[in-house]
Short mmCIF file of C-alpha atoms and ligand atoms in Angstrom, two decimals:
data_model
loop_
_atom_site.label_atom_id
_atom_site.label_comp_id
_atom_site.label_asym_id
_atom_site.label_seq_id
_atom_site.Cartn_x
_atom_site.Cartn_y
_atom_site.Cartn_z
CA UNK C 1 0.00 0.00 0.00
CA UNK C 2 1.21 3.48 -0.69
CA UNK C 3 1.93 6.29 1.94
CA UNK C 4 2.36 8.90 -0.49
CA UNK C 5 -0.86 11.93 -0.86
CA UNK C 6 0.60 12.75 -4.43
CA UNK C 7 -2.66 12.95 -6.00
CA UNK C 8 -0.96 12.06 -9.61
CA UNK C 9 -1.60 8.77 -7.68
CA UNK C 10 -4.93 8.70 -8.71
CA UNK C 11 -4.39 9.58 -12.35
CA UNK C 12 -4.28 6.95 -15.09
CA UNK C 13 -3.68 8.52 -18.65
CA UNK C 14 -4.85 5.66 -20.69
CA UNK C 15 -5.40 5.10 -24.01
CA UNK C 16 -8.23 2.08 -25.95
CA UNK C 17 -5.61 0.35 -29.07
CA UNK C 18 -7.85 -1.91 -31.86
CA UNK C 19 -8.08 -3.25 -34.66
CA UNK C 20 -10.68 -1.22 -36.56
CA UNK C 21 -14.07 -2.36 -35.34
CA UNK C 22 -12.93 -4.32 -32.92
CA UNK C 23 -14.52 -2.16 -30.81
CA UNK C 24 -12.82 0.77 -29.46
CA UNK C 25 -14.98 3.55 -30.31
CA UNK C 26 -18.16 1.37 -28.27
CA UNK C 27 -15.99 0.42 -25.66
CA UNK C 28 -14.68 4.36 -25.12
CA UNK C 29 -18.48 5.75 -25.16
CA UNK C 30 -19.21 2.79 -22.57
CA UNK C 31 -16.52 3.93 -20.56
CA UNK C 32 -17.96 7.22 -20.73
CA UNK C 33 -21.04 6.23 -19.86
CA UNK C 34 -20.21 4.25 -16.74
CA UNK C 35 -18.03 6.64 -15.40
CA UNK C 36 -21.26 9.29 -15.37
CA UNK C 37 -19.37 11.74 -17.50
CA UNK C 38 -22.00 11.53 -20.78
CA UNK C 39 -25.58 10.17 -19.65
CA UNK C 40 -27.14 8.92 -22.56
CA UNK C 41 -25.23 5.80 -24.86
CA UNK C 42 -24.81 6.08 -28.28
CA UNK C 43 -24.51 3.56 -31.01
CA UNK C 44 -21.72 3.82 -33.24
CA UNK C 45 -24.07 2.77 -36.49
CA UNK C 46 -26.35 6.56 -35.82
CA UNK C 47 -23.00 8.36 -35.36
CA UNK C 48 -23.60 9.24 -31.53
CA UNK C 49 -20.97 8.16 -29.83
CA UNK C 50 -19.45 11.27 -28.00
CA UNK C 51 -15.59 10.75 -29.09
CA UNK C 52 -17.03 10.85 -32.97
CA UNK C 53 -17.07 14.32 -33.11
CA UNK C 54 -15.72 15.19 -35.99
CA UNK C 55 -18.17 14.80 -39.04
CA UNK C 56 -15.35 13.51 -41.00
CA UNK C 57 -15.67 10.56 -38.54
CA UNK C 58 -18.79 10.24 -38.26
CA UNK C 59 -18.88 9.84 -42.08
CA UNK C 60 -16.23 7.42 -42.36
CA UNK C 61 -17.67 5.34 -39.39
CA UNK C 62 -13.37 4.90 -38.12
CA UNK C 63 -12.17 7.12 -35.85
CA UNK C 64 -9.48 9.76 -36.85
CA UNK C 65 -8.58 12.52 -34.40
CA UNK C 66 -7.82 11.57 -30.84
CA UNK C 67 -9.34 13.68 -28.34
CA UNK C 68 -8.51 12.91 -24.71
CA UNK C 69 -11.96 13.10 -22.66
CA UNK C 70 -11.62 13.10 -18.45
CA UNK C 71 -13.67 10.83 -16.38
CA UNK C 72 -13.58 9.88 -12.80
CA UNK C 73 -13.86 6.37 -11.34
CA UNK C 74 -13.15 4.77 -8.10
CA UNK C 75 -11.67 8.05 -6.81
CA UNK C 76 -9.37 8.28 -9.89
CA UNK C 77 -9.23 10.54 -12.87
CA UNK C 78 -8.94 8.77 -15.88
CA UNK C 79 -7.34 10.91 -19.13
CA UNK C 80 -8.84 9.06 -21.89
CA UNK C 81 -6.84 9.36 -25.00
CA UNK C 82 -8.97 8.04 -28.10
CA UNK C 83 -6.05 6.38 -30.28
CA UNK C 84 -7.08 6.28 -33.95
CA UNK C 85 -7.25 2.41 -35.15
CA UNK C 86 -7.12 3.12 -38.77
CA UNK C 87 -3.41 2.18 -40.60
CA UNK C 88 -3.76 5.03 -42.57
CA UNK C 89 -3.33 7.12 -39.17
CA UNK C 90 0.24 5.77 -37.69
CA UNK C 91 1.81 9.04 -36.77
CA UNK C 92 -1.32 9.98 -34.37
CA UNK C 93 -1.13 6.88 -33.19
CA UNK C 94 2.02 7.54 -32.62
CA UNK C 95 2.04 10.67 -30.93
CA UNK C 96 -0.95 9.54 -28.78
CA UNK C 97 1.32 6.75 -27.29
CA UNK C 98 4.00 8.99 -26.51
CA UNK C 99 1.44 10.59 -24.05
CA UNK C 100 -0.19 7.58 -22.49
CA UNK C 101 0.90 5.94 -19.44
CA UNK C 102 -1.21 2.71 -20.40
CA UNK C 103 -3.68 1.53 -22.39
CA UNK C 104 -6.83 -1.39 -22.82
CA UNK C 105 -5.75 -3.40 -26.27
CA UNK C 106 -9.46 -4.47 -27.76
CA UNK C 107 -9.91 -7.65 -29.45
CA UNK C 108 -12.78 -9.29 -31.05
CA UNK C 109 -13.98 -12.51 -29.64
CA UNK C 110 -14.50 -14.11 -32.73
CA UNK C 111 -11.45 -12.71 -34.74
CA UNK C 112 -9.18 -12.87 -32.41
CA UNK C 113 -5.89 -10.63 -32.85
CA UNK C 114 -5.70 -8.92 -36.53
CA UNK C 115 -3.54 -7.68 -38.30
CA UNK C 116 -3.62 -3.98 -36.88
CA UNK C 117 -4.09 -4.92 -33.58
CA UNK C 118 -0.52 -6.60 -34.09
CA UNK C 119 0.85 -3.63 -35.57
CA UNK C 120 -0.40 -1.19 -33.09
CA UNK C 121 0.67 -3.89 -30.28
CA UNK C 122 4.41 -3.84 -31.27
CA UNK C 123 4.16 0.48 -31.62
CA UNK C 124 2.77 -0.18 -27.72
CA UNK C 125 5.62 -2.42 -26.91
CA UNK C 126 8.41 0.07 -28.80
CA UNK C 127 6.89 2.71 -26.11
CA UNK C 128 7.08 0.30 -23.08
CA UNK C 129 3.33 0.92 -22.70
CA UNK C 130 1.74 -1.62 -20.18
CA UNK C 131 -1.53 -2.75 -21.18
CA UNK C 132 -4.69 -4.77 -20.65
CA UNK C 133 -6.61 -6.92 -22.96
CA UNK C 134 -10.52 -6.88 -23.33
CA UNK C 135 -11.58 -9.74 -24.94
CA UNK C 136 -14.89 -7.88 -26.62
CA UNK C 137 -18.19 -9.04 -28.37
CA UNK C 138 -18.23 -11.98 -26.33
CA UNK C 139 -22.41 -11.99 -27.48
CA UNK C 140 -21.23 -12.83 -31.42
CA UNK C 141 -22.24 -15.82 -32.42
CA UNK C 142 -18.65 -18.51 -32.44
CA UNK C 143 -17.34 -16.13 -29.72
CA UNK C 144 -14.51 -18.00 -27.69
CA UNK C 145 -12.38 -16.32 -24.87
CA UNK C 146 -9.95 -19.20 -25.16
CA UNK C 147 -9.49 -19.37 -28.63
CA UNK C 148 -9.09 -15.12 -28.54
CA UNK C 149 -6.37 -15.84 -25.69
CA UNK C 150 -4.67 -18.41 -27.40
CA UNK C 151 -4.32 -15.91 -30.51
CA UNK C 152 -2.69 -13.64 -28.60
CA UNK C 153 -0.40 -15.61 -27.09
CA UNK C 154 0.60 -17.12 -30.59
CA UNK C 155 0.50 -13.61 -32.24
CA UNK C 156 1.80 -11.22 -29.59
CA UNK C 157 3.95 -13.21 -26.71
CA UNK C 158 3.15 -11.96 -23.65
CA UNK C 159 1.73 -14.30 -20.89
CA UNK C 160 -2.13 -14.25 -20.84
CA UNK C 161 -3.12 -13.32 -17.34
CA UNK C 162 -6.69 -14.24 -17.81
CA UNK C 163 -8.78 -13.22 -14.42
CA UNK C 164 -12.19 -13.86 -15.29
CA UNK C 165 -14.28 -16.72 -16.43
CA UNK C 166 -17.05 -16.09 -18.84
CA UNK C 167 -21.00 -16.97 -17.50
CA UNK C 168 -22.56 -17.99 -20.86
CA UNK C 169 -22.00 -18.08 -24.31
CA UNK C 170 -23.15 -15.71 -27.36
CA UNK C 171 -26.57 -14.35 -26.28
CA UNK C 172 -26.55 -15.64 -23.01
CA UNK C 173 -23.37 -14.15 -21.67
CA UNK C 174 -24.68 -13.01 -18.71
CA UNK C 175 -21.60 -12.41 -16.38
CA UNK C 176 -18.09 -13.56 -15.70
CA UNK C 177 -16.37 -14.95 -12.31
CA UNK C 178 -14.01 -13.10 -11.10
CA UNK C 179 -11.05 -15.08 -10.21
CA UNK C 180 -8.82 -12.98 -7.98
CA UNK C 181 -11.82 -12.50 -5.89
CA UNK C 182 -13.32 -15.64 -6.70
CA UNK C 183 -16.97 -13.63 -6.65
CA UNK C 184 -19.68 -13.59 -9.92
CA UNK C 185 -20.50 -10.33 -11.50
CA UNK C 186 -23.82 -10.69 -13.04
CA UNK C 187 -24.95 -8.25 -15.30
CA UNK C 188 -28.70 -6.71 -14.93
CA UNK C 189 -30.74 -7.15 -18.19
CA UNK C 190 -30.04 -4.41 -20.32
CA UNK C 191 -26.87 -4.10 -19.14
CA UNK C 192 -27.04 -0.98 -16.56
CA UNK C 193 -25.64 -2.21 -13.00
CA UNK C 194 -23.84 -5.49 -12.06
CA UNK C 195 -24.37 -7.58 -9.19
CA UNK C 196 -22.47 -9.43 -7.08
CA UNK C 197 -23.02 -12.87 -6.36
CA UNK C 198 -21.15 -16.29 -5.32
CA UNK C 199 -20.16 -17.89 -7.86
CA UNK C 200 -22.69 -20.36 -9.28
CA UNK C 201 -22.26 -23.68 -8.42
CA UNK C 202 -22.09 -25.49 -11.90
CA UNK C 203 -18.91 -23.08 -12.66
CA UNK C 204 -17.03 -23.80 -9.37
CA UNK C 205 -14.84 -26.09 -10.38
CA UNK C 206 -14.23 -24.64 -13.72
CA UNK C 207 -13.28 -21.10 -11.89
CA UNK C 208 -11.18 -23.40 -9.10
CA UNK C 209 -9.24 -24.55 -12.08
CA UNK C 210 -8.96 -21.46 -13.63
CA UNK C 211 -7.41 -19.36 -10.80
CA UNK C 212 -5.06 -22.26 -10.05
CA UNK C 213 -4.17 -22.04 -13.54
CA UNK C 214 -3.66 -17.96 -13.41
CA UNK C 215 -2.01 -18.76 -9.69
CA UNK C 216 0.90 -20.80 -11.49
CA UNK C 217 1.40 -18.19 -14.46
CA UNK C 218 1.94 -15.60 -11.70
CA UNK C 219 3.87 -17.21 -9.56
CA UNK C 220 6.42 -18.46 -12.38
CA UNK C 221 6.71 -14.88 -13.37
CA UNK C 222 6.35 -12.97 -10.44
CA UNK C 223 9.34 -13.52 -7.12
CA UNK C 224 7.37 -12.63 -3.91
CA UNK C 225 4.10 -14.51 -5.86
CA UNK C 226 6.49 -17.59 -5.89
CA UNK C 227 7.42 -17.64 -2.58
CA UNK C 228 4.06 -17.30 -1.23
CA UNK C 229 2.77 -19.99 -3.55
CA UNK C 230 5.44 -22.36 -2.83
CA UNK C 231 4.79 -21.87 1.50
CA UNK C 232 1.01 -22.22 1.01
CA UNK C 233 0.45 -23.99 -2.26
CA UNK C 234 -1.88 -21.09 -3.43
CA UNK C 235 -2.05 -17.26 -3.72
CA UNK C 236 -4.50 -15.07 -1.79
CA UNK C 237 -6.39 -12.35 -3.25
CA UNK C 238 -3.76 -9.35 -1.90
CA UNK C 239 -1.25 -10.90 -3.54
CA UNK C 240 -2.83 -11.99 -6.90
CA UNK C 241 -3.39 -8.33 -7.56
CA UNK C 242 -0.22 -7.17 -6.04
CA UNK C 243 1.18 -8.99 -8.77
CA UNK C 244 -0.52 -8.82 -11.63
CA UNK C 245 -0.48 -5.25 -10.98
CA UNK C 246 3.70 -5.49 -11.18
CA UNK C 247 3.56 -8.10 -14.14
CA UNK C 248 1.37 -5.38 -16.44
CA UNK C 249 3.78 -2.71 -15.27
CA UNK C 250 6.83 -4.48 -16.48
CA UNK C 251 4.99 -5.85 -19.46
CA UNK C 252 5.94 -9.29 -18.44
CA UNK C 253 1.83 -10.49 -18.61
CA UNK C 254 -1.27 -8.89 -19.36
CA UNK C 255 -4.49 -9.22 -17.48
CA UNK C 256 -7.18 -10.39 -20.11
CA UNK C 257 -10.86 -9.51 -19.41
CA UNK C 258 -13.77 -10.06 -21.64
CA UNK C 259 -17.42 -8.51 -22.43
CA UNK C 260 -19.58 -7.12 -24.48
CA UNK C 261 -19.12 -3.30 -25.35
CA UNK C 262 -21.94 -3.26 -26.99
CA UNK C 263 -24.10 -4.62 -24.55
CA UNK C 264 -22.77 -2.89 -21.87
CA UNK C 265 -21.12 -5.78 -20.08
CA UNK C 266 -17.80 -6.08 -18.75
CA UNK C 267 -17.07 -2.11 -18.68
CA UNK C 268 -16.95 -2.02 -14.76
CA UNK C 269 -14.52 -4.95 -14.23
CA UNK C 270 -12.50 -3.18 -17.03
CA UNK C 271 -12.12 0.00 -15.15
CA UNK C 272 -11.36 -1.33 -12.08
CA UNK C 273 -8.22 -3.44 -13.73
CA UNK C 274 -7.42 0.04 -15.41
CA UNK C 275 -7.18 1.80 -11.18
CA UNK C 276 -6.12 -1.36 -9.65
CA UNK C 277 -3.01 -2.65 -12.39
CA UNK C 278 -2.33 -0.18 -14.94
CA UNK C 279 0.36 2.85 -14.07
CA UNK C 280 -0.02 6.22 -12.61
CA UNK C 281 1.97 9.46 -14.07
CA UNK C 282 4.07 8.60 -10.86
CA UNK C 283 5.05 4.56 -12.12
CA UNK C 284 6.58 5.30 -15.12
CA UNK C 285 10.13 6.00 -15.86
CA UNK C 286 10.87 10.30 -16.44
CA UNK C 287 11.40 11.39 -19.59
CA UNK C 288 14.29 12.34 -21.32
CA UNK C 289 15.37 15.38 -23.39
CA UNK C 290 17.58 17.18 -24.96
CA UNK C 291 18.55 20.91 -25.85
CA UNK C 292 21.62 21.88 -27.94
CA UNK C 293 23.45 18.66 -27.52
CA UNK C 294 22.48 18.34 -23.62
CA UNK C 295 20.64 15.59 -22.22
CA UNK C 296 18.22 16.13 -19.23
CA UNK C 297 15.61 14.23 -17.61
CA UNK C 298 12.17 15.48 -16.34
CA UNK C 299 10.26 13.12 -13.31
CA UNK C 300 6.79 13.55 -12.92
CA UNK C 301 7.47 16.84 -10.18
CA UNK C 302 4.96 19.86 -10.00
CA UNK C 303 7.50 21.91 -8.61
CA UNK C 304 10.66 21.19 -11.34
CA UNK C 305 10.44 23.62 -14.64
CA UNK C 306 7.30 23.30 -16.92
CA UNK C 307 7.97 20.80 -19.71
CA UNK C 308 5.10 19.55 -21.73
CA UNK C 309 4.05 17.61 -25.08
CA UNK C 310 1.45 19.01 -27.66
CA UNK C 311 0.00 16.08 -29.06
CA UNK C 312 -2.97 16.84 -30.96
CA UNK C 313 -4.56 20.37 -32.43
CA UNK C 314 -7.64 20.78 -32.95
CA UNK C 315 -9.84 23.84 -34.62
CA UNK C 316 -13.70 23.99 -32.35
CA UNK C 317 -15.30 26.79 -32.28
CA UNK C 318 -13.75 27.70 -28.86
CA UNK C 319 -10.88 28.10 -30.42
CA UNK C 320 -7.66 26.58 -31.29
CA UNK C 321 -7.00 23.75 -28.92
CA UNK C 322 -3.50 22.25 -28.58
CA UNK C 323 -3.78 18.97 -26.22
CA UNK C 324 -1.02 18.59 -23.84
CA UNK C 325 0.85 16.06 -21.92
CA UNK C 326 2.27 17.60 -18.55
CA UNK C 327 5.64 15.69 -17.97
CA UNK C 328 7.08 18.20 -14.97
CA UNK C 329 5.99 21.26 -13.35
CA UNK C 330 2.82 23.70 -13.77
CA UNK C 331 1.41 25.53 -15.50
CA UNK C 332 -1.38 28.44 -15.16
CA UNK C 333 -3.16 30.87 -17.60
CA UNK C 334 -1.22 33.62 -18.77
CA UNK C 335 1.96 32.19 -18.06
CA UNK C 336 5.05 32.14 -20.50
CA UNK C 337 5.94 29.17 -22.34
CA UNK C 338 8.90 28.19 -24.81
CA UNK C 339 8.43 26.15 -27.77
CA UNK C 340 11.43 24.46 -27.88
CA UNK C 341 10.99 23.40 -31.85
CA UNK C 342 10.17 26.57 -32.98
CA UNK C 343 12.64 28.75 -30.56
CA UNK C 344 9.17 30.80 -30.18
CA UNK C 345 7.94 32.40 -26.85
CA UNK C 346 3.98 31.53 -26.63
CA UNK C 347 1.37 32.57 -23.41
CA UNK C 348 -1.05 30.25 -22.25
CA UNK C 349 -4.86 31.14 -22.36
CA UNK C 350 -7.27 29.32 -20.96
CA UNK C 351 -6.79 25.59 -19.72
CA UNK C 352 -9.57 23.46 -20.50
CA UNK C 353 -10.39 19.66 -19.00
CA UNK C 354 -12.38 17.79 -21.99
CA UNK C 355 -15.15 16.09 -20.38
CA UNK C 356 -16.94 14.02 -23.45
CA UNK C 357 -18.55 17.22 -25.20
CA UNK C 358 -18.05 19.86 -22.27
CA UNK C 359 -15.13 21.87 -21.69
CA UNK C 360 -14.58 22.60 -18.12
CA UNK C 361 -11.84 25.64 -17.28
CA UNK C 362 -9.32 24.74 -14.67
CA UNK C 363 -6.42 27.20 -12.94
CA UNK C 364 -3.45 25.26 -12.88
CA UNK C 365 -2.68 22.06 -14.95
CA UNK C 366 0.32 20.03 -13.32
CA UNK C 367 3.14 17.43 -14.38
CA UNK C 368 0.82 13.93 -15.02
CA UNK C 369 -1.92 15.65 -16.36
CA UNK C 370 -3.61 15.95 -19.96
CA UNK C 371 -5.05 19.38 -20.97
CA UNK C 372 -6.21 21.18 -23.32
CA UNK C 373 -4.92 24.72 -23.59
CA UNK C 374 -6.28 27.89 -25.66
CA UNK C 375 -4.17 30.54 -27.08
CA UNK C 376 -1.09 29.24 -28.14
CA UNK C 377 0.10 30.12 -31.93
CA UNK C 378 2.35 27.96 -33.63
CA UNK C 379 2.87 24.83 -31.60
CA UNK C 380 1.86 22.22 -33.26
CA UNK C 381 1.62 18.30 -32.96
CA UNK C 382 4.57 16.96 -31.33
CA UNK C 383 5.82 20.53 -30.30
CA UNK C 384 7.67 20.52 -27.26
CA UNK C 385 6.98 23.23 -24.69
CA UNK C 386 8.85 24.09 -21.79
CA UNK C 387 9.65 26.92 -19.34
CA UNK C 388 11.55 29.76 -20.40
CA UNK C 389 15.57 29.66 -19.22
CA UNK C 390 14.99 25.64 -19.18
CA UNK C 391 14.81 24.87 -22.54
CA UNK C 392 14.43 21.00 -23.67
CA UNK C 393 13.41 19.32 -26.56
CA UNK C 394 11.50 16.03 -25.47
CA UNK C 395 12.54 12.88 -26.85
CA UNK C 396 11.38 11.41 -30.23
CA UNK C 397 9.57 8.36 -29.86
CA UNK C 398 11.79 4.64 -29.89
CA UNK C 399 13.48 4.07 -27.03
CA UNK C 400 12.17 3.82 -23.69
CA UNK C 401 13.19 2.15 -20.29
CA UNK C 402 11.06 -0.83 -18.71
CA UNK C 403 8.24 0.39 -17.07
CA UNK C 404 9.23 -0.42 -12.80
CA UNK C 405 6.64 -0.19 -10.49
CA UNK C 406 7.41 2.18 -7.73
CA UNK C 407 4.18 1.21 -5.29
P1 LIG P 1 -13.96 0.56 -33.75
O1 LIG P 1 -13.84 0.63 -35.24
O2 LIG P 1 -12.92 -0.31 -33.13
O3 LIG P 1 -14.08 1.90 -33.08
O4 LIG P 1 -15.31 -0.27 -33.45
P2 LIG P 1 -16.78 0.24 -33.15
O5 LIG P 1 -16.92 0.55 -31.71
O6 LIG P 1 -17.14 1.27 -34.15
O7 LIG P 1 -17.60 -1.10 -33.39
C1 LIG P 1 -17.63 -1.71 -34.67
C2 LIG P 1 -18.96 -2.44 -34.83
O8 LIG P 1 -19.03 -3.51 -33.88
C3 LIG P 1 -20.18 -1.55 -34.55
O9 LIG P 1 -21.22 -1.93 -35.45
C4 LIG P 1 -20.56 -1.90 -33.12
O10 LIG P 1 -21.93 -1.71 -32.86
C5 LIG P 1 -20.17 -3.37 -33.05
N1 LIG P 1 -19.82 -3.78 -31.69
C6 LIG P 1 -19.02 -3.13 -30.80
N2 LIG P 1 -18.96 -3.82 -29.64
C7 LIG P 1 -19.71 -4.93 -29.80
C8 LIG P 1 -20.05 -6.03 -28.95
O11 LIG P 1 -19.66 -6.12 -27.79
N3 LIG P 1 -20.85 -6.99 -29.50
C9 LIG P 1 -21.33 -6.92 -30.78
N4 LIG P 1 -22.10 -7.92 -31.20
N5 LIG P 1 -21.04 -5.89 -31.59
C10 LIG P 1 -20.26 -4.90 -31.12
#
């Protein structure tokens, strides 16, 4: 448990990866929805869906422009970076995992892993990004966690942490077991609220073989797992999630959950795993710079010089809005920035938090945190911006460090 108050503890910047219509744009709007932050679901298919906004998307039914949206869940703010799916689109997706401390990777259930999900896994793993896996449509017709898991084992390597066992098949998928608590999570009908419940007795077994299964995985990857597992021949709950919180961190597993976007299953459990194993601003490794031939390095500290990455710019009628990832210190409106690229002072207008299709104006923005900020002139996509006298150039996307937990 952490001692720490750093409330960058309770941030997740996280970003939804897919194939295109796997399910990402659903799966984002559900988020949305069960987070309380847009009250009404959309359907993708009547061009709804709150992180469509841009007619262009809407007519081309893929999803372009990111936007990062802010929702709250479980005490947490979650920076939700829409990542654009589409091949055609690498550099944003690109530039939108430069500013992502994690992110869900969305698979079909009956396809399995695709071809772009592969390609936009490997761009993940170039950036050290720790992810999850949602195992989605689990309602189609032939729908098979297994065979899904298997495919990304095959295709992708990493160790399939799979926590939950599936309650029905195709239309009846009602629920899933989870099986680091070793509770049921029933869905209502309609999907709005989940219920918890013991698991039923027709799946005990299955689920007793299933978290031994997940309790071996772990403890073959995972030191302090092993040593409890080998004392007491299994793994209790603390621990399961201690350490499948560590193994997503370091990218050595990945939790798989499954659902049903589109029926509104599954989005709860998924947002819990985002708070409980994916990494705060605070988890992941500083980032590095340079200016005129000098390197420097920037931790996630409200209090060391401003350095920040635009990552997206968008024209709204409020005005030009540059999106911004806050690596280290603060900022406020009408403060002074430097754009590093450009060797061009800018001022900072107002700083807005995207909340689906509201803009909410906040004071200060801080290192961790994803804004989006009126007023600035020429920065542009991938613009670095820093404090004036503490110039720095951020680094281009390649190399990073292992993600090491900290907690
Ligand atoms: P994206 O291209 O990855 O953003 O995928 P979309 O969210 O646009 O979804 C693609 C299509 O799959 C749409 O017609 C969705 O309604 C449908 N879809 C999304 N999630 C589910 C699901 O859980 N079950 C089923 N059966 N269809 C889904």
């Amino acid at each position: 448990m952490r001692t720490d108050t750093n409330p960058l503890v309770l941030v997740r910047n996280l970003g939804i990866l897919a194939h295109v219509d796997a399910g990402k744009t659903t799966v984002t709007e559900r988020i949305l929805y069960a987070t309380g932050t847009i009250h009404r679901r959309g359907e993708v298919h009547d061009g709804t869906t709150v992180t469509d906004f841009d007619p262009q998307e809407r007519d081309r039914g893929i999803t372009i422009f990111a936007a990062a949206v802010s929702c709250d869940w479980d005490g947490h703010r979650i920076n939700l970076i829409d990542t654009p799916g589409h091949v055609d689109f690498a550099d944003e997706v690109e530039r939108s995992l430069r500013v992502l401390d994690g992110a869900v990777a969305v698979f079909d259930a009956v396809a399995g892993v695709e071809p772009q999900s592969e390609s936009v896994w490997r761009q993940a793993d170039r950036h050290g990004v720790p992810r999850i896996a949602f195992v989605n449509k689990l309602d189609r017709a032939g729908a098979d966690l297994d065979t899904a898991v298997a495919s990304i084992r095959r295709r992708l390597h990493p160790a399939p942490l799979v926590v939950q066992l599936p309650i029905g098949t195709e239309d009846r998928f009602t629920g899933v077991v989870d099986l680091v608590r070793m509770r049921a999570l029933v869905w209502a009908d309609g999907g709005d609220g989940v219920e918890h419940t013991p698991v039923p007795d027709e799946l005990r077994d299955e689920a007793r073989r299933r978290r031994r299964l997940l309790e071996e995985t772990v403890a073959e990857l995972h030191p302090a797992a092993l040593e409890e597992f080998v004392d007491r021949e299994s793994l209790s709950a603390d621990t399961l999630a201690g350490a499948l919180r560590d193994l997503t961190r370091s990218g050595d597993g990945v939790v798989v959950l499954c659902g049903s976007a589109y029926r509104n299953r599954g989005i709860e459990p998924l947002l819990d795993a985002v708070v409980a194993y994916l990494p705060s601003p605070l988890d992941v490794p500083a980032v590095r710079g340079t200016y005129d031939g000098t390197e420097q390095e920037r931790a996630a500290d409200p209090a060391a010089p401003f350095a920040a990455l635009a990552f997206k710019v968008n024209a709204t009628p409020t005005g030009r809005l540059t999106y911004v990832r806050i690596y280290s210190g603060t900022i406020g409106k009408g403060d002074a920035v430097w754009d590093a690229g450009t060797r061009r002072a800018e001022r900072i207008g107002r700083i807005l938090r995207v909340q689906a299709d509201r803009h909410v104006r906040v004071e200060r923005a801080v290192a961790g945190d994803i804004v989006a900020v009126v007023g600035l002139k020429s920065a542009r996509a991938g613009s670095t911006l820093c404090a004036p006298g503490h110039p720095l150039v951020l680094e281009p996307p390649g190399v990073t460090e292992p993600v090491v937990s900290v907690a």
